[in-house]
Every structure is written in C-alpha cells, then in structure tokens.
mmCIF file of C-alpha atoms in Angstrom:
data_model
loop_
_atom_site.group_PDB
_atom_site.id
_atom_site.type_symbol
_atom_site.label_atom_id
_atom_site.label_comp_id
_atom_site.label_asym_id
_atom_site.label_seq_id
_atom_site.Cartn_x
_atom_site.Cartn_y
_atom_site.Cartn_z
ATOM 1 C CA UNK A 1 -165.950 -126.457 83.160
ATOM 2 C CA UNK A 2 -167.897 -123.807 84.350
ATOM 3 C CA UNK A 3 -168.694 -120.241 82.225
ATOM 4 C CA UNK A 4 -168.551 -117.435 84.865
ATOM 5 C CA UNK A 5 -169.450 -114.449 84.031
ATOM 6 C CA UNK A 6 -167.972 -111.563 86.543
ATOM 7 C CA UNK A 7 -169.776 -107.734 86.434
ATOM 8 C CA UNK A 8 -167.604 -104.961 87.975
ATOM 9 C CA UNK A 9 -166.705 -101.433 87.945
ATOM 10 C CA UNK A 10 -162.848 -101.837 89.311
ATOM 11 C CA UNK A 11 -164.627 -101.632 92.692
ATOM 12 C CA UNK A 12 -163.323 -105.362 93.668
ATOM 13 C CA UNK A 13 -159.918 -106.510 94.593
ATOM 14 C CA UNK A 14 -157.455 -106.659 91.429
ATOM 15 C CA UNK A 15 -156.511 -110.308 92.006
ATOM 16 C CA UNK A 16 -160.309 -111.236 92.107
ATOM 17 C CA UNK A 17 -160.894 -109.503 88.982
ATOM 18 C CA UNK A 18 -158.286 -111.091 87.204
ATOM 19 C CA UNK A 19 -159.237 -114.825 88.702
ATOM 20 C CA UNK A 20 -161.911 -114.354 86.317
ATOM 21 C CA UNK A 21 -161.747 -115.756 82.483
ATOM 22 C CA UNK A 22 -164.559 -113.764 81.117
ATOM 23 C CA UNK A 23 -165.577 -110.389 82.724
ATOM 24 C CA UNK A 24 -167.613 -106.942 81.568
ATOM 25 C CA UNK A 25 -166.267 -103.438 83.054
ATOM 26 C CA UNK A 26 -169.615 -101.787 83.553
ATOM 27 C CA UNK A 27 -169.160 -98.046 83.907
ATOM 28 C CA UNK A 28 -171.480 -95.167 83.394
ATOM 29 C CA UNK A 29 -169.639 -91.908 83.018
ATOM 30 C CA UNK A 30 -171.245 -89.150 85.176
ATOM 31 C CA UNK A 31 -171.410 -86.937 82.189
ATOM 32 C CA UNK A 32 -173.769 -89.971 80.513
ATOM 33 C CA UNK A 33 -175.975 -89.598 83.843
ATOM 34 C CA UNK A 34 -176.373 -86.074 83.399
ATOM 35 C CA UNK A 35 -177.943 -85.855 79.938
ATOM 36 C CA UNK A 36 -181.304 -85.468 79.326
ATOM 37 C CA UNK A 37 -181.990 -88.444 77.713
ATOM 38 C CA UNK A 38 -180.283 -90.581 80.110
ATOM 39 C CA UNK A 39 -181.918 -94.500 81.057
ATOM 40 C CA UNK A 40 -180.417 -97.056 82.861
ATOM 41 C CA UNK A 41 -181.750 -99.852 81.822
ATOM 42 C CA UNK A 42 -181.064 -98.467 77.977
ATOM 43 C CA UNK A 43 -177.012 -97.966 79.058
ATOM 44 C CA UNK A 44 -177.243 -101.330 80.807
ATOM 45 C CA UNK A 45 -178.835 -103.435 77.550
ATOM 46 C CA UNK A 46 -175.876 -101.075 75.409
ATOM 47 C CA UNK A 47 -173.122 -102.775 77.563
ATOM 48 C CA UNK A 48 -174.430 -106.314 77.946
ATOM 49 C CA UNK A 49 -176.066 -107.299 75.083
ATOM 50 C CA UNK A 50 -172.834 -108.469 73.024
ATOM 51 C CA UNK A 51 -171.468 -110.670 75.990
ATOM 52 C CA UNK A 52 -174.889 -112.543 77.080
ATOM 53 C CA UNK A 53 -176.316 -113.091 74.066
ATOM 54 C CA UNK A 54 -172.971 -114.662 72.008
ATOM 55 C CA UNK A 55 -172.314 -116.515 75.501
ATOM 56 C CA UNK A 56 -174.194 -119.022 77.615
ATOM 57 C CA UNK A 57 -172.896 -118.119 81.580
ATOM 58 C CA UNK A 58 -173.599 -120.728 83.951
ATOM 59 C CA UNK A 59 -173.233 -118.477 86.813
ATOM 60 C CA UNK A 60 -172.832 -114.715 86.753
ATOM 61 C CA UNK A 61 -171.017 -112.764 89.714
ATOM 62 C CA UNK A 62 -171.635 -109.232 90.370
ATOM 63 C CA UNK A 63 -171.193 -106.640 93.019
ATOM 64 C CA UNK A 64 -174.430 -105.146 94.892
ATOM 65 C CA UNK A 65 -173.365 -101.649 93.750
ATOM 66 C CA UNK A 66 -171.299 -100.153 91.130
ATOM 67 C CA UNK A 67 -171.934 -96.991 91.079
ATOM 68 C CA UNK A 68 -168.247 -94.544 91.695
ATOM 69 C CA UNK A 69 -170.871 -91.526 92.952
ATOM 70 C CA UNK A 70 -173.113 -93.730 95.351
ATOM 71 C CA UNK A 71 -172.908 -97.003 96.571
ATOM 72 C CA UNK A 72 -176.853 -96.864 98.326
ATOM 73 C CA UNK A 73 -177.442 -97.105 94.316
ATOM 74 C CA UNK A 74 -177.522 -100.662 94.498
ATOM 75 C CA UNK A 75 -176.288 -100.743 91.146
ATOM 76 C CA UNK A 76 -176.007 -103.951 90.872
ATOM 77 C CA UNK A 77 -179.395 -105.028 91.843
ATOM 78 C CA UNK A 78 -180.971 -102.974 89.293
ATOM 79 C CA UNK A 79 -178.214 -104.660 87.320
ATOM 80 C CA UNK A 80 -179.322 -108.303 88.162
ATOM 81 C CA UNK A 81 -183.257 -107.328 87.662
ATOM 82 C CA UNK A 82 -182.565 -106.239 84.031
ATOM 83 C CA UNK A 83 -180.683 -109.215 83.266
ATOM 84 C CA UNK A 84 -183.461 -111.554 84.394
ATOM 85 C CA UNK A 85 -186.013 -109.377 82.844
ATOM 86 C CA UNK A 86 -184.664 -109.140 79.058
ATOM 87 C CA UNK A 87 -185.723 -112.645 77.528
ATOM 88 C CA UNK A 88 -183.079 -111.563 74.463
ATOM 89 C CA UNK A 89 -180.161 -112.523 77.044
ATOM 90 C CA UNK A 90 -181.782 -116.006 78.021
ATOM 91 C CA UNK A 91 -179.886 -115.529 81.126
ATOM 92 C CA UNK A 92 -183.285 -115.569 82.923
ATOM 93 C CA UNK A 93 -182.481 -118.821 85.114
ATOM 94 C CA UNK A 94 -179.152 -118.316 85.352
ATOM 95 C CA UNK A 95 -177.919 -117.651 89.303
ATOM 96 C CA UNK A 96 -176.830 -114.625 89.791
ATOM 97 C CA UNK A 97 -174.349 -114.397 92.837
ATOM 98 C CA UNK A 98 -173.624 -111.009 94.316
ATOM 99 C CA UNK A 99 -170.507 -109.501 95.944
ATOM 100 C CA UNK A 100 -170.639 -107.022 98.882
ATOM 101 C CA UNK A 101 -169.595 -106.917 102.561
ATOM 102 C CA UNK A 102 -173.125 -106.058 103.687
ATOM 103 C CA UNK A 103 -175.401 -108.691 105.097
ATOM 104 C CA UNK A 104 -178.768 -109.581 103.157
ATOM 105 C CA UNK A 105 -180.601 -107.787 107.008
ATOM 106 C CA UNK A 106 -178.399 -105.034 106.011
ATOM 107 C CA UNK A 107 -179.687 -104.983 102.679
ATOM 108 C CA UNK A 108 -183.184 -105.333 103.530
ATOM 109 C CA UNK A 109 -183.376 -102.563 105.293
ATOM 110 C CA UNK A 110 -182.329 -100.361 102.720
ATOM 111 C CA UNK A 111 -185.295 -101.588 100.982
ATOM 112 C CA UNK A 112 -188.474 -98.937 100.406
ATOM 113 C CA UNK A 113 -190.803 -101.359 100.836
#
C-alpha cells in the first residue's frame, strides 16, 4: 500500500479531500500574517513537523497555492521547497505531486526569473 500524504487549505473538491487517508489542513490566519514577527517557513515547519517526521509518505499531494487572500502566492510551491529543504522531515526524495488547473507554461511564466 501506498502512504499519501495530501496538503490543502479546503481549496479542493470535498470528495477529493476525503479520498485521502492521511491529510494536513494548512491554514495561516490573516491575523498570523499581519504580525510583526510573522515567517513562513517558521508557520510552515509549526504545522508539518508532527505529521512528516512520525510518518514516512511515499508520495505527497499538494495544491500550487493555498493561500484564501492570493492564489499568485504559489503557496504551495514555497510549501514543496521547504519540505525538500528541512533534512529533519527526510521527505527530501519523496515526489511531490501538485494540484492546480494551470499548465506548468502557465506557471512558468509567473516565474521572476
């Protein structure tokens, strides 16, 4: 059997969410964006860290953005690049299959770069 691992913010279909097994609500309160001390990647390690590191994931699904306020976030990109960054998850080489309606051209061009 296969450990999946599914990242959303209710922002996916209900029945998809609950095809899922195992699955983390991540959700950042405006109000937590707002204060001064406010990081990201600190709220994201907060919310993960008890899921990936009790649980080996063979595959972890989540949507390119989960932001409520602003989808051209890309949420769950920056989402994905902390998970592969943070050794302490050893989720590093784990695919990481993202959700959206947009294209990877559309993506792209969102890009800075």
């Amino acid at each position: 059997m296969i450990d999946c691992l599914l990242i959303h913010n209710d922002n996916l279909p209900s029945d998809l969410i609950e095809a899922f097994r195992d699955k983390i609500k991540f959700d950042i309160p405006q109000s937590k964006m707002l204060e001064y001390s406010y990081s990201f990647d600190k709220e994201a390690h907060r919310q993960l860290e008890k899921a990936l590191e009790k649980q080996n994931y063979n595959v972890i699904f989540l949507p390119l953005y989960l932001s409520e306020q602003n989808y051209l976030e890309l949420t769950g990109l920056r989402l994905a690049a902390h998970i592969r960054l943070t050794p302490r998850f050893n989720h590093q080489h784990v695919p990481i299959v993202f959700l959206g309606s947009e294209s990877p051209e559309q993506i792209a061009k969102l890009s800075y770069l």
